[in-house]
Amino acid sequence: TSDPRLEVSLPSDSQFDLVLEVESADGRKSSISKEIVTFTQPVRRPAEVTNDSILGTDTDGDMVRDDYQFYMLNRVSGVSSLYSPLANIHKSLVSSLLQFENDTIITANAIDIENQKKCLIARLNNVEVGDLLFREALSKTLNNKARLLKYLSLSNKFIKQQEYTLEERAEYLSLCQ
């Protein structure tokens, strides 16, 4: 037909590779593959994306602020391998902002953030794009005055000048959770 449709019901919180294969009457074959990721709750644009608190609004209780989750799922839509490192960067950074006085937690979070950045670079197989996505994640996490001021007071524990290369890609991939 000129308007073929395929409707499938998939379980929530799952990842699938959907492959559609077609054969014409004269025997020619073609296929297309698409990664499908399903979620329990749809992520809607939050009404208040710059909540004045450090914690912000997390309606589904997954420890990722709604506005950040909206950014993340729209920015890397369909590339589920990037969701985990982006979410972990956010969680570790917010944890450090909330645990401002606990150097042990802050240090552990700084190491995790660095490892998740390496994971992004490795999964993208591109240093520049991984670094760009990392910087976007930081700016989306620190999107109000309270968060930014708290981060600036912690910046000596977080900001490190490090050279990244794809020569260590295998090591970086081992850091992905």
PDB file of C-alpha atoms in Angstrom:
ATOM      1  CA  THR A   1       0.000   0.000   0.000  1.00  0.00           C
ATOM      2  CA  SER A   2       1.014   3.623  -0.209  1.00  0.00           C
ATOM      3  CA  ASP A   3       0.493   4.121   3.548  1.00  0.00           C
ATOM      4  CA  PRO A   4       1.758   0.993   5.361  1.00  0.00           C
ATOM      5  CA  ARG A   5       1.540   0.996   9.156  1.00  0.00           C
ATOM      6  CA  LEU A   6       2.941  -1.271  11.794  1.00  0.00           C
ATOM      7  CA  GLU A   7       1.691  -1.024  15.356  1.00  0.00           C
ATOM      8  CA  VAL A   8       3.510  -2.859  18.118  1.00  0.00           C
ATOM      9  CA  SER A   9       3.050  -2.760  21.875  1.00  0.00           C
ATOM     10  CA  LEU A  10       6.404  -2.822  23.686  1.00  0.00           C
ATOM     11  CA  PRO A  11       7.070  -3.232  27.418  1.00  0.00           C
ATOM     12  CA  SER A  12       8.099  -0.093  29.310  1.00  0.00           C
ATOM     13  CA  ASP A  13      11.681   0.733  30.245  1.00  0.00           C
ATOM     14  CA  SER A  14      13.156  -1.401  27.507  1.00  0.00           C
ATOM     15  CA  GLN A  15      15.476  -1.097  24.548  1.00  0.00           C
ATOM     16  CA  PHE A  16      14.920  -2.843  21.229  1.00  0.00           C
ATOM     17  CA  ASP A  17      16.489  -2.940  17.803  1.00  0.00           C
ATOM     18  CA  LEU A  18      13.634  -2.913  15.309  1.00  0.00           C
ATOM     19  CA  VAL A  19      14.499  -4.214  11.852  1.00  0.00           C
ATOM     20  CA  LEU A  20      12.088  -3.851   8.936  1.00  0.00           C
ATOM     21  CA  GLU A  21      12.826  -5.980   5.888  1.00  0.00           C
ATOM     22  CA  VAL A  22      10.932  -5.540   2.634  1.00  0.00           C
ATOM     23  CA  GLU A  23      11.001  -7.561  -0.562  1.00  0.00           C
ATOM     24  CA  SER A  24       9.608  -6.261  -3.843  1.00  0.00           C
ATOM     25  CA  ALA A  25       7.668  -8.369  -6.322  1.00  0.00           C
ATOM     26  CA  ASP A  26      10.792  -8.741  -8.467  1.00  0.00           C
ATOM     27  CA  GLY A  27      12.828 -10.097  -5.514  1.00  0.00           C
ATOM     28  CA  ARG A  28      14.780  -6.974  -4.524  1.00  0.00           C
ATOM     29  CA  LYS A  29      15.277  -6.725  -0.768  1.00  0.00           C
ATOM     30  CA  SER A  30      15.824  -3.744   1.484  1.00  0.00           C
ATOM     31  CA  SER A  31      15.928  -3.264   5.224  1.00  0.00           C
ATOM     32  CA  ILE A  32      16.119  -0.504   7.787  1.00  0.00           C
ATOM     33  CA  SER A  33      17.133  -0.749  11.438  1.00  0.00           C
ATOM     34  CA  LYS A  34      16.078   1.577  14.247  1.00  0.00           C
ATOM     35  CA  GLU A  35      16.873   1.508  17.963  1.00  0.00           C
ATOM     36  CA  ILE A  36      13.693   1.905  20.030  1.00  0.00           C
ATOM     37  CA  VAL A  37      13.741   2.955  23.685  1.00  0.00           C
ATOM     38  CA  THR A  38      10.552   2.936  25.755  1.00  0.00           C
ATOM     39  CA  PHE A  39       9.988   4.675  29.068  1.00  0.00           C
ATOM     40  CA  THR A  40       7.394   4.213  31.792  1.00  0.00           C
ATOM     41  CA  GLN A  41       6.513   7.884  31.998  1.00  0.00           C
ATOM     42  CA  PRO A  42       6.617  10.317  29.123  1.00  0.00           C
ATOM     43  CA  VAL A  43       8.898  13.260  29.772  1.00  0.00           C
ATOM     44  CA  ARG A  44       7.089  16.535  29.236  1.00  0.00           C
ATOM     45  CA  ARG A  45       8.606  19.987  29.144  1.00  0.00           C
ATOM     46  CA  PRO A  46       8.619  21.163  32.767  1.00  0.00           C
ATOM     47  CA  ALA A  47       6.574  24.283  33.447  1.00  0.00           C
ATOM     48  CA  GLU A  48       9.330  25.758  35.629  1.00  0.00           C
ATOM     49  CA  VAL A  49      12.704  24.832  34.181  1.00  0.00           C
ATOM     50  CA  THR A  50      14.780  27.100  36.420  1.00  0.00           C
ATOM     51  CA  ASN A  51      13.413  26.219  39.832  1.00  0.00           C
ATOM     52  CA  ASP A  52      15.349  28.392  42.307  1.00  0.00           C
ATOM     53  CA  SER A  53      16.417  25.502  44.538  1.00  0.00           C
ATOM     54  CA  ILE A  54      19.490  23.353  44.006  1.00  0.00           C
ATOM     55  CA  LEU A  55      17.459  20.145  43.972  1.00  0.00           C
ATOM     56  CA  GLY A  56      14.707  21.294  41.595  1.00  0.00           C
ATOM     57  CA  THR A  57      11.691  19.210  40.585  1.00  0.00           C
ATOM     58  CA  ASP A  58      11.976  15.456  40.026  1.00  0.00           C
ATOM     59  CA  THR A  59       8.412  14.185  39.528  1.00  0.00           C
ATOM     60  CA  ASP A  60       9.336  10.577  38.692  1.00  0.00           C
ATOM     61  CA  GLY A  61      11.808  10.183  41.584  1.00  0.00           C
ATOM     62  CA  ASP A  62      14.745   8.955  39.475  1.00  0.00           C
ATOM     63  CA  MET A  63      17.116  11.573  40.970  1.00  0.00           C
ATOM     64  CA  VAL A  64      17.314  13.418  37.646  1.00  0.00           C
ATOM     65  CA  ARG A  65      15.606  16.829  37.583  1.00  0.00           C
ATOM     66  CA  ASP A  66      12.691  17.061  35.160  1.00  0.00           C
ATOM     67  CA  ASP A  67      14.179  19.921  33.142  1.00  0.00           C
ATOM     68  CA  TYR A  68      17.485  18.060  32.762  1.00  0.00           C
ATOM     69  CA  GLN A  69      15.720  14.832  31.828  1.00  0.00           C
ATOM     70  CA  PHE A  70      13.752  16.726  29.191  1.00  0.00           C
ATOM     71  CA  TYR A  71      17.004  18.160  27.789  1.00  0.00           C
ATOM     72  CA  MET A  72      18.755  14.795  27.861  1.00  0.00           C
ATOM     73  CA  LEU A  73      16.028  12.749  26.188  1.00  0.00           C
ATOM     74  CA  ASN A  74      15.529  15.362  23.473  1.00  0.00           C
ATOM     75  CA  ARG A  75      19.219  16.078  22.880  1.00  0.00           C
ATOM     76  CA  VAL A  76      20.295  12.472  22.406  1.00  0.00           C
ATOM     77  CA  SER A  77      16.937  11.052  21.342  1.00  0.00           C
ATOM     78  CA  GLY A  78      17.224   7.414  20.328  1.00  0.00           C
ATOM     79  CA  VAL A  79      20.856   7.001  21.443  1.00  0.00           C
ATOM     80  CA  SER A  80      20.226   5.186  24.687  1.00  0.00           C
ATOM     81  CA  SER A  81      23.913   4.427  25.275  1.00  0.00           C
ATOM     82  CA  LEU A  82      24.367   8.131  26.127  1.00  0.00           C
ATOM     83  CA  TYR A  83      21.496   8.347  28.656  1.00  0.00           C
ATOM     84  CA  SER A  84      23.348   6.650  31.493  1.00  0.00           C
ATOM     85  CA  PRO A  85      26.540   8.762  31.433  1.00  0.00           C
ATOM     86  CA  LEU A  86      24.539  11.980  31.028  1.00  0.00           C
ATOM     87  CA  ALA A  87      22.234  11.063  33.917  1.00  0.00           C
ATOM     88  CA  ASN A  88      25.185  10.032  36.091  1.00  0.00           C
ATOM     89  CA  ILE A  89      26.994  13.332  35.447  1.00  0.00           C
ATOM     90  CA  HIS A  90      23.867  15.169  36.575  1.00  0.00           C
ATOM     91  CA  LYS A  91      23.316  12.993  39.657  1.00  0.00           C
ATOM     92  CA  SER A  92      26.927  13.274  40.828  1.00  0.00           C
ATOM     93  CA  LEU A  93      27.034  17.014  40.331  1.00  0.00           C
ATOM     94  CA  VAL A  94      23.739  17.636  42.148  1.00  0.00           C
ATOM     95  CA  SER A  95      24.844  15.307  44.956  1.00  0.00           C
ATOM     96  CA  SER A  96      28.001  17.390  45.388  1.00  0.00           C
ATOM     97  CA  LEU A  97      26.024  20.629  45.414  1.00  0.00           C
ATOM     98  CA  LEU A  98      23.789  19.217  48.146  1.00  0.00           C
ATOM     99  CA  GLN A  99      26.665  17.646  50.138  1.00  0.00           C
ATOM    100  CA  PHE A 100      28.736  20.822  50.003  1.00  0.00           C
ATOM    101  CA  GLU A 101      30.631  20.150  53.248  1.00  0.00           C
ATOM    102  CA  ASN A 102      31.439  16.475  52.647  1.00  0.00           C
ATOM    103  CA  ASP A 103      34.812  16.305  50.883  1.00  0.00           C
ATOM    104  CA  THR A 104      34.662  12.507  50.623  1.00  0.00           C
ATOM    105  CA  ILE A 105      31.418  12.589  48.637  1.00  0.00           C
ATOM    106  CA  ILE A 106      32.569  15.545  46.549  1.00  0.00           C
ATOM    107  CA  THR A 107      35.829  13.806  45.635  1.00  0.00           C
ATOM    108  CA  ALA A 108      34.058  10.551  44.736  1.00  0.00           C
ATOM    109  CA  ASN A 109      31.539  12.492  42.638  1.00  0.00           C
ATOM    110  CA  ALA A 110      34.305  14.419  40.867  1.00  0.00           C
ATOM    111  CA  ILE A 111      35.946  11.106  39.905  1.00  0.00           C
ATOM    112  CA  ASP A 112      32.593   9.723  38.702  1.00  0.00           C
ATOM    113  CA  ILE A 113      31.914  12.850  36.628  1.00  0.00           C
ATOM    114  CA  GLU A 114      35.337  12.554  35.007  1.00  0.00           C
ATOM    115  CA  ASN A 115      34.749   8.854  34.272  1.00  0.00           C
ATOM    116  CA  GLN A 116      31.320   9.567  32.768  1.00  0.00           C
ATOM    117  CA  LYS A 117      32.863  12.247  30.537  1.00  0.00           C
ATOM    118  CA  LYS A 118      35.375   9.668  29.315  1.00  0.00           C
ATOM    119  CA  CYS A 119      32.489   7.261  28.752  1.00  0.00           C
ATOM    120  CA  LEU A 120      30.677   9.846  26.598  1.00  0.00           C
ATOM    121  CA  ILE A 121      33.812  10.423  24.527  1.00  0.00           C
ATOM    122  CA  ALA A 122      34.336   6.685  24.063  1.00  0.00           C
ATOM    123  CA  ARG A 123      30.740   5.882  23.146  1.00  0.00           C
ATOM    124  CA  LEU A 124      30.641   8.745  20.657  1.00  0.00           C
ATOM    125  CA  ASN A 125      34.131   7.872  19.423  1.00  0.00           C
ATOM    126  CA  ASN A 126      34.708  11.623  19.143  1.00  0.00           C
ATOM    127  CA  VAL A 127      36.562  13.830  21.633  1.00  0.00           C
ATOM    128  CA  GLU A 128      35.095  17.138  20.438  1.00  0.00           C
ATOM    129  CA  VAL A 129      31.462  16.000  20.416  1.00  0.00           C
ATOM    130  CA  GLY A 130      31.879  14.233  23.770  1.00  0.00           C
ATOM    131  CA  ASP A 131      33.362  17.365  25.307  1.00  0.00           C
ATOM    132  CA  LEU A 132      30.592  19.515  23.831  1.00  0.00           C
ATOM    133  CA  LEU A 133      27.899  17.198  25.208  1.00  0.00           C
ATOM    134  CA  PHE A 134      29.636  17.199  28.599  1.00  0.00           C
ATOM    135  CA  ARG A 135      29.732  21.022  28.693  1.00  0.00           C
ATOM    136  CA  GLU A 136      26.056  21.143  27.697  1.00  0.00           C
ATOM    137  CA  ALA A 137      25.245  18.712  30.520  1.00  0.00           C
ATOM    138  CA  LEU A 138      27.043  20.970  33.007  1.00  0.00           C
ATOM    139  CA  SER A 139      25.247  24.090  31.792  1.00  0.00           C
ATOM    140  CA  LYS A 140      21.852  22.361  31.923  1.00  0.00           C
ATOM    141  CA  THR A 141      22.563  21.065  35.428  1.00  0.00           C
ATOM    142  CA  LEU A 142      23.739  24.481  36.656  1.00  0.00           C
ATOM    143  CA  ASN A 143      20.886  26.454  35.106  1.00  0.00           C
ATOM    144  CA  ASN A 144      20.054  28.836  37.961  1.00  0.00           C
ATOM    145  CA  LYS A 145      21.863  31.230  40.260  1.00  0.00           C
ATOM    146  CA  ALA A 146      21.832  28.998  43.372  1.00  0.00           C
ATOM    147  CA  ARG A 147      23.286  26.014  41.497  1.00  0.00           C
ATOM    148  CA  LEU A 148      25.884  28.073  39.686  1.00  0.00           C
ATOM    149  CA  LEU A 149      27.085  29.884  42.819  1.00  0.00           C
ATOM    150  CA  LYS A 150      27.399  26.604  44.716  1.00  0.00           C
ATOM    151  CA  TYR A 151      29.309  25.057  41.793  1.00  0.00           C
ATOM    152  CA  LEU A 152      31.690  28.016  41.614  1.00  0.00           C
ATOM    153  CA  SER A 153      32.531  27.549  45.273  1.00  0.00           C
ATOM    154  CA  LEU A 154      33.326  23.882  44.518  1.00  0.00           C
ATOM    155  CA  SER A 155      35.040  24.472  41.179  1.00  0.00           C
ATOM    156  CA  ASN A 156      38.566  23.879  42.464  1.00  0.00           C
ATOM    157  CA  LYS A 157      37.492  20.288  43.192  1.00  0.00           C
ATOM    158  CA  PHE A 158      35.801  19.757  39.823  1.00  0.00           C
ATOM    159  CA  ILE A 159      37.673  21.697  37.184  1.00  0.00           C
ATOM    160  CA  LYS A 160      40.641  19.826  35.811  1.00  0.00           C
ATOM    161  CA  GLN A 161      42.470  20.557  32.600  1.00  0.00           C
ATOM    162  CA  GLN A 162      42.968  17.198  30.960  1.00  0.00           C
ATOM    163  CA  GLU A 163      43.772  16.197  27.433  1.00  0.00           C
ATOM    164  CA  TYR A 164      41.474  13.513  25.987  1.00  0.00           C
ATOM    165  CA  THR A 165      42.406  11.280  23.085  1.00  0.00           C
ATOM    166  CA  LEU A 166      40.733   8.340  21.433  1.00  0.00           C
ATOM    167  CA  GLU A 167      43.888   6.289  21.965  1.00  0.00           C
ATOM    168  CA  GLU A 168      42.489   5.452  25.421  1.00  0.00           C
ATOM    169  CA  ARG A 169      39.011   4.607  24.046  1.00  0.00           C
ATOM    170  CA  ALA A 170      39.080   1.003  25.302  1.00  0.00           C
ATOM    171  CA  GLU A 171      39.970   2.226  28.804  1.00  0.00           C
ATOM    172  CA  TYR A 172      37.244   4.883  28.612  1.00  0.00           C
ATOM    173  CA  LEU A 173      34.641   2.298  27.558  1.00  0.00           C
ATOM    174  CA  SER A 174      35.520   0.225  30.610  1.00  0.00           C
ATOM    175  CA  LEU A 175      34.391   3.192  32.762  1.00  0.00           C
ATOM    176  CA  CYS A 176      30.851   3.123  31.350  1.00  0.00           C
ATOM    177  CA  GLN A 177      28.298   1.834  33.810  1.00  0.00           C
TER     178      GLN A 177
END
